[in-house]
PDB file of C-alpha atoms in Angstrom:
ATOM      1  CA  UNK A   1     140.311  99.689 147.721  1.00  0.00           C
ATOM      2  CA  UNK A   2     142.522  98.899 144.711  1.00  0.00           C
ATOM      3  CA  UNK A   3     142.186 100.424 141.269  1.00  0.00           C
ATOM      4  CA  UNK A   4     140.442  97.385 139.712  1.00  0.00           C
ATOM      5  CA  UNK A   5     137.788  97.393 142.465  1.00  0.00           C
ATOM      6  CA  UNK A   6     137.136 101.081 141.880  1.00  0.00           C
ATOM      7  CA  UNK A   7     136.809 100.539 138.120  1.00  0.00           C
ATOM      8  CA  UNK A   8     134.430  97.627 138.717  1.00  0.00           C
ATOM      9  CA  UNK A   9     132.266  99.743 141.045  1.00  0.00           C
ATOM     10  CA  UNK A  10     132.183 102.583 138.519  1.00  0.00           C
ATOM     11  CA  UNK A  11     131.061 100.167 135.793  1.00  0.00           C
ATOM     12  CA  UNK A  12     128.228  98.892 137.993  1.00  0.00           C
ATOM     13  CA  UNK A  13     127.190 102.451 138.761  1.00  0.00           C
ATOM     14  CA  UNK A  14     127.209 103.328 135.060  1.00  0.00           C
ATOM     15  CA  UNK A  15     125.153 100.254 134.253  1.00  0.00           C
ATOM     16  CA  UNK A  16     122.638 101.122 136.978  1.00  0.00           C
ATOM     17  CA  UNK A  17     122.407 104.689 135.738  1.00  0.00           C
ATOM     18  CA  UNK A  18     121.944 103.379 132.208  1.00  0.00           C
ATOM     19  CA  UNK A  19     119.144 101.023 133.207  1.00  0.00           C
ATOM     20  CA  UNK A  20     117.424 103.790 135.185  1.00  0.00           C
ATOM     21  CA  UNK A  21     117.740 106.168 132.241  1.00  0.00           C
ATOM     22  CA  UNK A  22     116.155 103.622 129.890  1.00  0.00           C
ATOM     23  CA  UNK A  23     113.402 102.923 132.415  1.00  0.00           C
ATOM     24  CA  UNK A  24     112.582 106.611 132.829  1.00  0.00           C
ATOM     25  CA  UNK A  25     112.726 107.121 129.060  1.00  0.00           C
ATOM     26  CA  UNK A  26     110.211 104.298 128.534  1.00  0.00           C
ATOM     27  CA  UNK A  27     108.023 105.721 131.312  1.00  0.00           C
ATOM     28  CA  UNK A  28     108.117 109.208 129.759  1.00  0.00           C
ATOM     29  CA  UNK A  29     107.237 107.743 126.344  1.00  0.00           C
ATOM     30  CA  UNK A  30     104.269 105.818 127.792  1.00  0.00           C
ATOM     31  CA  UNK A  31     102.963 108.936 129.559  1.00  0.00           C
ATOM     32  CA  UNK A  32     103.497 110.996 126.406  1.00  0.00           C
ATOM     33  CA  UNK A  33     101.609 108.499 124.235  1.00  0.00           C
ATOM     34  CA  UNK A  34      98.680 108.374 126.669  1.00  0.00           C
ATOM     35  CA  UNK A  35      98.687 112.169 126.961  1.00  0.00           C
ATOM     36  CA  UNK A  36      98.647 112.453 123.178  1.00  0.00           C
ATOM     37  CA  UNK A  37      95.794 109.955 122.952  1.00  0.00           C
ATOM     38  CA  UNK A  38      93.808 111.933 125.502  1.00  0.00           C
ATOM     39  CA  UNK A  39      94.632 115.114 123.583  1.00  0.00           C
ATOM     40  CA  UNK A  40      93.437 113.493 120.359  1.00  0.00           C
ATOM     41  CA  UNK A  41      90.204 112.364 122.024  1.00  0.00           C
ATOM     42  CA  UNK A  42      89.618 115.866 123.369  1.00  0.00           C
ATOM     43  CA  UNK A  43      90.461 117.449 120.011  1.00  0.00           C
ATOM     44  CA  UNK A  44      88.180 114.998 118.189  1.00  0.00           C
ATOM     45  CA  UNK A  45      85.367 115.888 120.574  1.00  0.00           C
ATOM     46  CA  UNK A  46      85.951 119.609 119.999  1.00  0.00           C
ATOM     47  CA  UNK A  47      86.088 118.982 116.245  1.00  0.00           C
ATOM     48  CA  UNK A  48      82.831 117.016 116.250  1.00  0.00           C
ATOM     49  CA  UNK A  49      81.102 119.571 118.447  1.00  0.00           C
ATOM     50  CA  UNK A  50      81.725 122.134 115.698  1.00  0.00           C
ATOM     51  CA  UNK A  51      79.240 120.193 113.559  1.00  0.00           C
ATOM     52  CA  UNK A  52      76.451 120.000 116.118  1.00  0.00           C
ATOM     53  CA  UNK A  53      75.707 121.300 119.560  1.00  0.00           C
ATOM     54  CA  UNK A  54      77.055 119.143 122.368  1.00  0.00           C
ATOM     55  CA  UNK A  55      75.383 121.188 125.080  1.00  0.00           C
ATOM     56  CA  UNK A  56      71.999 122.091 123.540  1.00  0.00           C
ATOM     57  CA  UNK A  57      69.510 119.898 121.726  1.00  0.00           C
ATOM     58  CA  UNK A  58      69.746 120.526 117.987  1.00  0.00           C
ATOM     59  CA  UNK A  59      65.980 120.250 117.629  1.00  0.00           C
ATOM     60  CA  UNK A  60      65.575 122.857 120.369  1.00  0.00           C
ATOM     61  CA  UNK A  61      68.228 125.037 118.749  1.00  0.00           C
ATOM     62  CA  UNK A  62      66.774 124.984 115.227  1.00  0.00           C
ATOM     63  CA  UNK A  63      63.145 124.025 115.829  1.00  0.00           C
ATOM     64  CA  UNK A  64      63.565 121.006 113.536  1.00  0.00           C
ATOM     65  CA  UNK A  65      66.063 118.249 112.800  1.00  0.00           C
ATOM     66  CA  UNK A  66      68.991 119.725 110.831  1.00  0.00           C
ATOM     67  CA  UNK A  67      70.661 118.000 107.905  1.00  0.00           C
ATOM     68  CA  UNK A  68      72.201 114.723 109.090  1.00  0.00           C
ATOM     69  CA  UNK A  69      75.804 113.513 109.326  1.00  0.00           C
ATOM     70  CA  UNK A  70      77.544 116.879 108.689  1.00  0.00           C
ATOM     71  CA  UNK A  71      80.927 115.279 109.419  1.00  0.00           C
ATOM     72  CA  UNK A  72      80.790 113.126 106.258  1.00  0.00           C
ATOM     73  CA  UNK A  73      82.453 114.118 102.995  1.00  0.00           C
ATOM     74  CA  UNK A  74      80.427 114.203  99.753  1.00  0.00           C
ATOM     75  CA  UNK A  75      81.153 110.588  98.793  1.00  0.00           C
ATOM     76  CA  UNK A  76      80.321 109.255 102.262  1.00  0.00           C
ATOM     77  CA  UNK A  77      77.163 111.348 102.471  1.00  0.00           C
ATOM     78  CA  UNK A  78      76.011 110.077  99.074  1.00  0.00           C
ATOM     79  CA  UNK A  79      76.412 106.494 100.307  1.00  0.00           C
ATOM     80  CA  UNK A  80      74.583 107.327 103.556  1.00  0.00           C
ATOM     81  CA  UNK A  81      71.670 108.832 101.611  1.00  0.00           C
ATOM     82  CA  UNK A  82      71.507 105.794  99.311  1.00  0.00           C
ATOM     83  CA  UNK A  83      71.144 103.538 102.371  1.00  0.00           C
ATOM     84  CA  UNK A  84      68.369 105.809 103.635  1.00  0.00           C
ATOM     85  CA  UNK A  85      66.534 105.570 100.301  1.00  0.00           C
ATOM     86  CA  UNK A  86      66.837 101.777 100.240  1.00  0.00           C
ATOM     87  CA  UNK A  87      65.280 101.655 103.685  1.00  0.00           C
ATOM     88  CA  UNK A  88      62.364 103.785 102.477  1.00  0.00           C
ATOM     89  CA  UNK A  89      61.878 101.567  99.429  1.00  0.00           C
ATOM     90  CA  UNK A  90      61.862  98.429 101.593  1.00  0.00           C
ATOM     91  CA  UNK A  91      58.439  99.348 103.035  1.00  0.00           C
ATOM     92  CA  UNK A  92      56.648  99.977  99.743  1.00  0.00           C
ATOM     93  CA  UNK A  93      54.785  96.668  99.698  1.00  0.00           C
ATOM     94  CA  UNK A  94      54.347  96.476 103.479  1.00  0.00           C
ATOM     95  CA  UNK A  95      51.472  98.264 105.142  1.00  0.00           C
ATOM     96  CA  UNK A  96      50.601  97.419 108.720  1.00  0.00           C
ATOM     97  CA  UNK A  97      52.295  94.309 110.035  1.00  0.00           C
ATOM     98  CA  UNK A  98      55.929  95.339 110.454  1.00  0.00           C
ATOM     99  CA  UNK A  99      58.371  96.013 113.261  1.00  0.00           C
ATOM    100  CA  UNK A 100      61.038  98.625 112.550  1.00  0.00           C
ATOM    101  CA  UNK A 101      64.381  98.202 114.323  1.00  0.00           C
ATOM    102  CA  UNK A 102      65.873 101.692 114.252  1.00  0.00           C
ATOM    103  CA  UNK A 103      69.306 102.693 115.495  1.00  0.00           C
ATOM    104  CA  UNK A 104      73.013 102.855 114.742  1.00  0.00           C
ATOM    105  CA  UNK A 105      75.633 100.186 113.955  1.00  0.00           C
ATOM    106  CA  UNK A 106      74.571  98.041 116.927  1.00  0.00           C
ATOM    107  CA  UNK A 107      71.227  97.582 115.164  1.00  0.00           C
ATOM    108  CA  UNK A 108      72.658  97.423 111.649  1.00  0.00           C
ATOM    109  CA  UNK A 109      75.128  94.669 112.550  1.00  0.00           C
ATOM    110  CA  UNK A 110      72.293  92.388 113.620  1.00  0.00           C
ATOM    111  CA  UNK A 111      72.253  91.583 109.894  1.00  0.00           C
ATOM    112  CA  UNK A 112      75.119  93.212 107.990  1.00  0.00           C
ATOM    113  CA  UNK A 113      78.406  95.087 108.209  1.00  0.00           C
ATOM    114  CA  UNK A 114      77.715  98.730 109.063  1.00  0.00           C
ATOM    115  CA  UNK A 115      77.921 101.886 107.033  1.00  0.00           C
ATOM    116  CA  UNK A 116      81.471 103.237 107.084  1.00  0.00           C
ATOM    117  CA  UNK A 117      83.161  99.838 107.238  1.00  0.00           C
ATOM    118  CA  UNK A 118      85.088  98.163 104.415  1.00  0.00           C
ATOM    119  CA  UNK A 119      82.364  95.509 104.027  1.00  0.00           C
ATOM    120  CA  UNK A 120      79.444  97.915 104.388  1.00  0.00           C
ATOM    121  CA  UNK A 121      76.149  96.191 103.555  1.00  0.00           C
ATOM    122  CA  UNK A 122      77.608  92.672 103.346  1.00  0.00           C
ATOM    123  CA  UNK A 123      75.521  90.166 105.365  1.00  0.00           C
ATOM    124  CA  UNK A 124      76.954  88.782 108.605  1.00  0.00           C
ATOM    125  CA  UNK A 125      75.574  85.244 108.497  1.00  0.00           C
ATOM    126  CA  UNK A 126      75.933  84.380 112.192  1.00  0.00           C
ATOM    127  CA  UNK A 127      74.226  87.568 113.327  1.00  0.00           C
ATOM    128  CA  UNK A 128      71.545  87.365 110.645  1.00  0.00           C
ATOM    129  CA  UNK A 129      70.651  83.832 111.708  1.00  0.00           C
ATOM    130  CA  UNK A 130      70.140  85.098 115.264  1.00  0.00           C
ATOM    131  CA  UNK A 131      67.996  87.938 113.900  1.00  0.00           C
ATOM    132  CA  UNK A 132      65.794  85.608 111.861  1.00  0.00           C
ATOM    133  CA  UNK A 133      65.389  83.113 114.704  1.00  0.00           C
ATOM    134  CA  UNK A 134      64.211  85.742 117.180  1.00  0.00           C
ATOM    135  CA  UNK A 135      62.332  88.324 115.122  1.00  0.00           C
ATOM    136  CA  UNK A 136      61.509  87.164 111.634  1.00  0.00           C
ATOM    137  CA  UNK A 137      59.463  84.013 112.090  1.00  0.00           C
ATOM    138  CA  UNK A 138      55.944  85.386 112.638  1.00  0.00           C
ATOM    139  CA  UNK A 139      56.353  89.071 111.826  1.00  0.00           C
ATOM    140  CA  UNK A 140      57.992  91.292 109.211  1.00  0.00           C
ATOM    141  CA  UNK A 141      61.067  92.816 110.848  1.00  0.00           C
ATOM    142  CA  UNK A 142      62.969  95.580 109.056  1.00  0.00           C
ATOM    143  CA  UNK A 143      66.456  96.683 110.034  1.00  0.00           C
ATOM    144  CA  UNK A 144      66.795 100.477 109.881  1.00  0.00           C
ATOM    145  CA  UNK A 145      70.160 100.656 111.611  1.00  0.00           C
ATOM    146  CA  UNK A 146      72.898 102.821 110.089  1.00  0.00           C
ATOM    147  CA  UNK A 147      76.457 102.846 111.370  1.00  0.00           C
ATOM    148  CA  UNK A 148      77.584 105.984 113.201  1.00  0.00           C
ATOM    149  CA  UNK A 149      74.148 107.594 113.520  1.00  0.00           C
ATOM    150  CA  UNK A 150      73.286 109.751 116.481  1.00  0.00           C
ATOM    151  CA  UNK A 151      69.797 110.587 117.727  1.00  0.00           C
ATOM    152  CA  UNK A 152      69.413 113.557 115.386  1.00  0.00           C
ATOM    153  CA  UNK A 153      70.508 111.502 112.356  1.00  0.00           C
ATOM    154  CA  UNK A 154      68.020 108.724 113.098  1.00  0.00           C
ATOM    155  CA  UNK A 155      65.278 111.280 113.746  1.00  0.00           C
ATOM    156  CA  UNK A 156      65.966 112.952 110.407  1.00  0.00           C
ATOM    157  CA  UNK A 157      65.830 109.580 108.617  1.00  0.00           C
ATOM    158  CA  UNK A 158      62.471 108.676 110.151  1.00  0.00           C
ATOM    159  CA  UNK A 159      60.960 112.125 109.705  1.00  0.00           C
ATOM    160  CA  UNK A 160      62.051 112.221 106.065  1.00  0.00           C
ATOM    161  CA  UNK A 161      61.220 108.585 105.435  1.00  0.00           C
ATOM    162  CA  UNK A 162      58.722 106.093 106.802  1.00  0.00           C
ATOM    163  CA  UNK A 163      56.977 108.540 109.141  1.00  0.00           C
ATOM    164  CA  UNK A 164      55.847 110.724 106.246  1.00  0.00           C
ATOM    165  CA  UNK A 165      54.268 107.787 104.405  1.00  0.00           C
ATOM    166  CA  UNK A 166      50.552 107.809 105.353  1.00  0.00           C
ATOM    167  CA  UNK A 167      50.055 104.280 104.012  1.00  0.00           C
ATOM    168  CA  UNK A 168      52.807 102.685 106.084  1.00  0.00           C
ATOM    169  CA  UNK A 169      51.737 102.055 109.662  1.00  0.00           C
ATOM    170  CA  UNK A 170      54.175  99.734 111.500  1.00  0.00           C
ATOM    171  CA  UNK A 171      52.964  97.894 114.556  1.00  0.00           C
ATOM    172  CA  UNK A 172      56.072  98.723 116.585  1.00  0.00           C
ATOM    173  CA  UNK A 173      59.408 100.479 116.637  1.00  0.00           C
ATOM    174  CA  UNK A 174      62.430  99.136 118.488  1.00  0.00           C
ATOM    175  CA  UNK A 175      64.723 102.082 119.221  1.00  0.00           C
ATOM    176  CA  UNK A 176      68.366 101.691 120.285  1.00  0.00           C
ATOM    177  CA  UNK A 177      70.283 104.957 119.895  1.00  0.00           C
ATOM    178  CA  UNK A 178      72.456 107.414 121.797  1.00  0.00           C
ATOM    179  CA  UNK A 179      75.856 105.742 122.189  1.00  0.00           C
ATOM    180  CA  UNK A 180      77.530 107.743 119.430  1.00  0.00           C
ATOM    181  CA  UNK A 181      76.069 110.934 120.889  1.00  0.00           C
ATOM    182  CA  UNK A 182      77.906 110.302 124.159  1.00  0.00           C
ATOM    183  CA  UNK A 183      81.084 109.310 122.314  1.00  0.00           C
ATOM    184  CA  UNK A 184      80.915 112.540 120.311  1.00  0.00           C
ATOM    185  CA  UNK A 185      80.812 114.671 123.438  1.00  0.00           C
ATOM    186  CA  UNK A 186      77.101 115.404 123.789  1.00  0.00           C
ATOM    187  CA  UNK A 187      75.968 115.853 127.355  1.00  0.00           C
ATOM    188  CA  UNK A 188      73.716 113.108 128.774  1.00  0.00           C
ATOM    189  CA  UNK A 189      70.973 115.703 129.252  1.00  0.00           C
ATOM    190  CA  UNK A 190      71.016 116.532 125.524  1.00  0.00           C
ATOM    191  CA  UNK A 191      70.838 112.839 124.616  1.00  0.00           C
ATOM    192  CA  UNK A 192      67.775 112.382 126.835  1.00  0.00           C
ATOM    193  CA  UNK A 193      66.074 115.501 125.500  1.00  0.00           C
ATOM    194  CA  UNK A 194      66.621 114.537 121.863  1.00  0.00           C
ATOM    195  CA  UNK A 195      65.368 110.981 122.423  1.00  0.00           C
ATOM    196  CA  UNK A 196      62.216 112.429 123.998  1.00  0.00           C
ATOM    197  CA  UNK A 197      61.606 114.619 120.926  1.00  0.00           C
ATOM    198  CA  UNK A 198      62.223 111.575 118.696  1.00  0.00           C
ATOM    199  CA  UNK A 199      59.661 109.455 120.569  1.00  0.00           C
ATOM    200  CA  UNK A 200      57.084 112.243 120.641  1.00  0.00           C
ATOM    201  CA  UNK A 201      57.527 112.672 116.888  1.00  0.00           C
ATOM    202  CA  UNK A 202      56.879 108.963 116.278  1.00  0.00           C
ATOM    203  CA  UNK A 203      53.803 108.984 118.509  1.00  0.00           C
ATOM    204  CA  UNK A 204      52.440 112.056 116.768  1.00  0.00           C
ATOM    205  CA  UNK A 205      52.969 110.638 113.264  1.00  0.00           C
ATOM    206  CA  UNK A 206      51.952 107.053 114.098  1.00  0.00           C
ATOM    207  CA  UNK A 207      49.644 107.249 117.141  1.00  0.00           C
ATOM    208  CA  UNK A 208      48.755 103.543 117.104  1.00  0.00           C
ATOM    209  CA  UNK A 209      52.354 102.294 116.884  1.00  0.00           C
ATOM    210  CA  UNK A 210      54.110 100.926 119.964  1.00  0.00           C
ATOM    211  CA  UNK A 211      57.696 101.820 120.835  1.00  0.00           C
ATOM    212  CA  UNK A 212      60.179  99.645 122.690  1.00  0.00           C
ATOM    213  CA  UNK A 213      62.986 101.899 123.866  1.00  0.00           C
ATOM    214  CA  UNK A 214      66.205  99.987 124.582  1.00  0.00           C
ATOM    215  CA  UNK A 215      68.660 101.511 127.048  1.00  0.00           C
ATOM    216  CA  UNK A 216      72.148 102.415 125.846  1.00  0.00           C
ATOM    217  CA  UNK A 217      74.363  99.358 126.241  1.00  0.00           C
ATOM    218  CA  UNK A 218      77.585  99.542 128.260  1.00  0.00           C
ATOM    219  CA  UNK A 219      80.649 100.128 126.123  1.00  0.00           C
ATOM    220  CA  UNK A 220      84.401 100.592 126.399  1.00  0.00           C
ATOM    221  CA  UNK A 221      86.170 103.712 127.526  1.00  0.00           C
ATOM    222  CA  UNK A 222      88.623 104.951 124.917  1.00  0.00           C
ATOM    223  CA  UNK A 223      90.282 107.251 127.422  1.00  0.00           C
ATOM    224  CA  UNK A 224      90.932 104.802 130.230  1.00  0.00           C
ATOM    225  CA  UNK A 225      91.386 101.323 128.840  1.00  0.00           C
ATOM    226  CA  UNK A 226      94.829 100.523 127.472  1.00  0.00           C
ATOM    227  CA  UNK A 227      95.828  98.365 124.535  1.00  0.00           C
ATOM    228  CA  UNK A 228      97.724  96.164 126.976  1.00  0.00           C
ATOM    229  CA  UNK A 229      94.572  95.498 128.986  1.00  0.00           C
ATOM    230  CA  UNK A 230      92.700  94.660 125.801  1.00  0.00           C
ATOM    231  CA  UNK A 231      95.467  92.399 124.476  1.00  0.00           C
ATOM    232  CA  UNK A 232      96.248  90.546 127.700  1.00  0.00           C
ATOM    233  CA  UNK A 233      93.059  90.416 129.759  1.00  0.00           C
ATOM    234  CA  UNK A 234      90.541  91.324 127.049  1.00  0.00           C
ATOM    235  CA  UNK A 235      88.332  92.976 129.649  1.00  0.00           C
ATOM    236  CA  UNK A 236      87.665  96.511 130.815  1.00  0.00           C
ATOM    237  CA  UNK A 237      86.069  97.801 133.974  1.00  0.00           C
ATOM    238  CA  UNK A 238      82.466  98.888 134.348  1.00  0.00           C
ATOM    239  CA  UNK A 239      82.182 101.297 137.262  1.00  0.00           C
ATOM    240  CA  UNK A 240      82.449 105.021 137.874  1.00  0.00           C
ATOM    241  CA  UNK A 241      86.106 104.513 138.845  1.00  0.00           C
ATOM    242  CA  UNK A 242      87.143 102.458 135.808  1.00  0.00           C
ATOM    243  CA  UNK A 243      84.996 103.790 132.952  1.00  0.00           C
ATOM    244  CA  UNK A 244      84.206 107.454 132.306  1.00  0.00           C
ATOM    245  CA  UNK A 245      81.038 106.558 130.362  1.00  0.00           C
ATOM    246  CA  UNK A 246      79.529 104.678 133.296  1.00  0.00           C
ATOM    247  CA  UNK A 247      77.830 107.682 134.915  1.00  0.00           C
ATOM    248  CA  UNK A 248      76.561 109.077 131.611  1.00  0.00           C
ATOM    249  CA  UNK A 249      75.040 105.809 130.418  1.00  0.00           C
ATOM    250  CA  UNK A 250      73.527 105.092 133.827  1.00  0.00           C
ATOM    251  CA  UNK A 251      72.041 108.600 133.949  1.00  0.00           C
ATOM    252  CA  UNK A 252      70.573 108.359 130.434  1.00  0.00           C
ATOM    253  CA  UNK A 253      69.008 104.948 131.056  1.00  0.00           C
ATOM    254  CA  UNK A 254      67.432 106.060 134.326  1.00  0.00           C
ATOM    255  CA  UNK A 255      65.900 109.050 132.546  1.00  0.00           C
ATOM    256  CA  UNK A 256      64.695 106.903 129.647  1.00  0.00           C
ATOM    257  CA  UNK A 257      62.866 104.637 132.090  1.00  0.00           C
ATOM    258  CA  UNK A 258      61.130 107.688 133.593  1.00  0.00           C
ATOM    259  CA  UNK A 259      60.348 108.957 130.099  1.00  0.00           C
ATOM    260  CA  UNK A 260      58.741 105.686 129.018  1.00  0.00           C
ATOM    261  CA  UNK A 261      56.367 105.744 131.996  1.00  0.00           C
ATOM    262  CA  UNK A 262      55.384 109.333 131.169  1.00  0.00           C
ATOM    263  CA  UNK A 263      54.639 108.834 127.469  1.00  0.00           C
ATOM    264  CA  UNK A 264      51.796 106.350 127.865  1.00  0.00           C
ATOM    265  CA  UNK A 265      51.013 102.684 127.412  1.00  0.00           C
ATOM    266  CA  UNK A 266      52.419 102.469 123.902  1.00  0.00           C
ATOM    267  CA  UNK A 267      55.954 103.238 125.082  1.00  0.00           C
ATOM    268  CA  UNK A 268      57.996 100.769 127.125  1.00  0.00           C
ATOM    269  CA  UNK A 269      61.637 100.557 128.169  1.00  0.00           C
ATOM    270  CA  UNK A 270      64.095  97.718 128.646  1.00  0.00           C
ATOM    271  CA  UNK A 271      67.616  97.960 130.053  1.00  0.00           C
ATOM    272  CA  UNK A 272      69.820  95.091 128.836  1.00  0.00           C
ATOM    273  CA  UNK A 273      72.975  96.222 130.645  1.00  0.00           C
ATOM    274  CA  UNK A 274      72.934  93.280 133.042  1.00  0.00           C
ATOM    275  CA  UNK A 275      73.242  90.889 130.079  1.00  0.00           C
ATOM    276  CA  UNK A 276      76.644  92.373 129.228  1.00  0.00           C
ATOM    277  CA  UNK A 277      78.185  93.124 132.609  1.00  0.00           C
ATOM    278  CA  UNK A 278      80.067  90.308 134.320  1.00  0.00           C
ATOM    279  CA  UNK A 279      81.104  90.193 137.960  1.00  0.00           C
ATOM    280  CA  UNK A 280      84.520  88.831 138.871  1.00  0.00           C
ATOM    281  CA  UNK A 281      85.343  86.872 142.018  1.00  0.00           C
ATOM    282  CA  UNK A 282      86.612  90.069 143.677  1.00  0.00           C
ATOM    283  CA  UNK A 283      83.262  91.763 143.013  1.00  0.00           C
ATOM    284  CA  UNK A 284      84.579  94.026 140.260  1.00  0.00           C
ATOM    285  CA  UNK A 285      82.190  94.539 137.336  1.00  0.00           C
ATOM    286  CA  UNK A 286      83.699  94.163 133.883  1.00  0.00           C
ATOM    287  CA  UNK A 287      82.897  94.082 130.169  1.00  0.00           C
ATOM    288  CA  UNK A 288      84.361  91.223 128.162  1.00  0.00           C
ATOM    289  CA  UNK A 289      85.313  91.177 124.489  1.00  0.00           C
ATOM    290  CA  UNK A 290      83.544  87.821 124.239  1.00  0.00           C
ATOM    291  CA  UNK A 291      80.322  89.836 124.044  1.00  0.00           C
ATOM    292  CA  UNK A 292      81.695  93.050 122.525  1.00  0.00           C
ATOM    293  CA  UNK A 293      84.499  92.367 120.099  1.00  0.00           C
ATOM    294  CA  UNK A 294      85.844  95.933 120.303  1.00  0.00           C
ATOM    295  CA  UNK A 295      84.003  96.858 123.521  1.00  0.00           C
ATOM    296  CA  UNK A 296      81.296  98.588 121.484  1.00  0.00           C
ATOM    297  CA  UNK A 297      80.015  96.473 118.611  1.00  0.00           C
ATOM    298  CA  UNK A 298      78.570  93.129 119.604  1.00  0.00           C
ATOM    299  CA  UNK A 299      79.853  89.656 118.848  1.00  0.00           C
ATOM    300  CA  UNK A 300      77.414  86.902 117.770  1.00  0.00           C
ATOM    301  CA  UNK A 301      77.227  85.863 121.447  1.00  0.00           C
ATOM    302  CA  UNK A 302      76.414  89.457 122.315  1.00  0.00           C
ATOM    303  CA  UNK A 303      73.615  89.543 119.759  1.00  0.00           C
ATOM    304  CA  UNK A 304      72.183  86.338 121.203  1.00  0.00           C
ATOM    305  CA  UNK A 305      72.050  88.010 124.607  1.00  0.00           C
ATOM    306  CA  UNK A 306      70.557  91.239 123.265  1.00  0.00           C
ATOM    307  CA  UNK A 307      67.938  89.296 121.305  1.00  0.00           C
ATOM    308  CA  UNK A 308      66.996  87.281 124.381  1.00  0.00           C
ATOM    309  CA  UNK A 309      66.761  90.469 126.443  1.00  0.00           C
ATOM    310  CA  UNK A 310      64.331  92.302 124.161  1.00  0.00           C
ATOM    311  CA  UNK A 311      62.313  89.442 122.676  1.00  0.00           C
ATOM    312  CA  UNK A 312      59.592  89.263 125.329  1.00  0.00           C
ATOM    313  CA  UNK A 313      59.296  93.071 125.842  1.00  0.00           C
ATOM    314  CA  UNK A 314      59.019  93.468 122.068  1.00  0.00           C
ATOM    315  CA  UNK A 315      56.244  90.871 121.923  1.00  0.00           C
ATOM    316  CA  UNK A 316      54.405  92.792 124.642  1.00  0.00           C
ATOM    317  CA  UNK A 317      54.800  96.032 122.673  1.00  0.00           C
ATOM    318  CA  UNK A 318      53.455  94.296 119.576  1.00  0.00           C
ATOM    319  CA  UNK A 319      50.389  92.941 121.404  1.00  0.00           C
ATOM    320  CA  UNK A 320      49.762  96.320 123.045  1.00  0.00           C
ATOM    321  CA  UNK A 321      49.660  98.032 119.653  1.00  0.00           C
ATOM    322  CA  UNK A 322      47.392  95.331 118.203  1.00  0.00           C
ATOM    323  CA  UNK A 323      44.975  95.661 121.137  1.00  0.00           C
ATOM    324  CA  UNK A 324      44.873  99.443 120.663  1.00  0.00           C
ATOM    325  CA  UNK A 325      44.104  99.066 116.964  1.00  0.00           C
ATOM    326  CA  UNK A 326      41.268  96.623 117.543  1.00  0.00           C
ATOM    327  CA  UNK A 327      39.756  98.237 120.635  1.00  0.00           C
TER     328      UNK A 327
END
């Protein structure tokens, strides 16, 4: 082998080593970024759990609902309280013929941008039109959703709001809550226990009011889905292997169904998960951003599906309460 051949071979070897080094460097960076993201998620969970118990029901721990939204700063909390007061004031001239939609940002965004967003309180015309078409034609429907609320925050709002007004007696409550609890690190068992206390509180304060309990909707997994998957395919998996929230949400919804059957005729349950889960040709179940723009908050198409899912069960809850009141 002559000298030029040797030099050429050495150059190829150097190039190969260079390419491999770059490849491994990129691979290490990708692993490091994902590890850091997982670390951040874990640290955020630990941080949030310092504000409330993730393993024990707060109501059980304190014997009452503690002050809400402890993670907010003074300015944010002031805005949150002002929203709460506006909701209370909205029922002043309404006595008995109302349906209260209570929940977090999923409920709030049926009409407006949620608390905590840049456009907080601004109407979302497409969603609001869906809301009015399904729920505001023959009845008075009030939106008591507030972005970021967990079960304990919603319970505090109701206990220190419409439930303490003896004159206000809504026909029905629609309750959709619990997703932020799971995201914040609360155990599924705590979520179920706190929802039970919430429902029992409503039934005690308003014994002739029906409750439609909506199961927690499927949502995206911040730990497992990658930005690349979102950007390219705009789908994420929905199974125990592809989404770490799958088991928790499934568990909670199964328990909520049992709970509804135990609490009497005025409480019913509807699980709308099937409206949001799509099955691919290979049998894999997925969530699409066509229905959930960020794999949590719903798109207008998503709100159309949710409205269709609960419309009939909500009518049945309404008629059940009316029959109880006139029996």
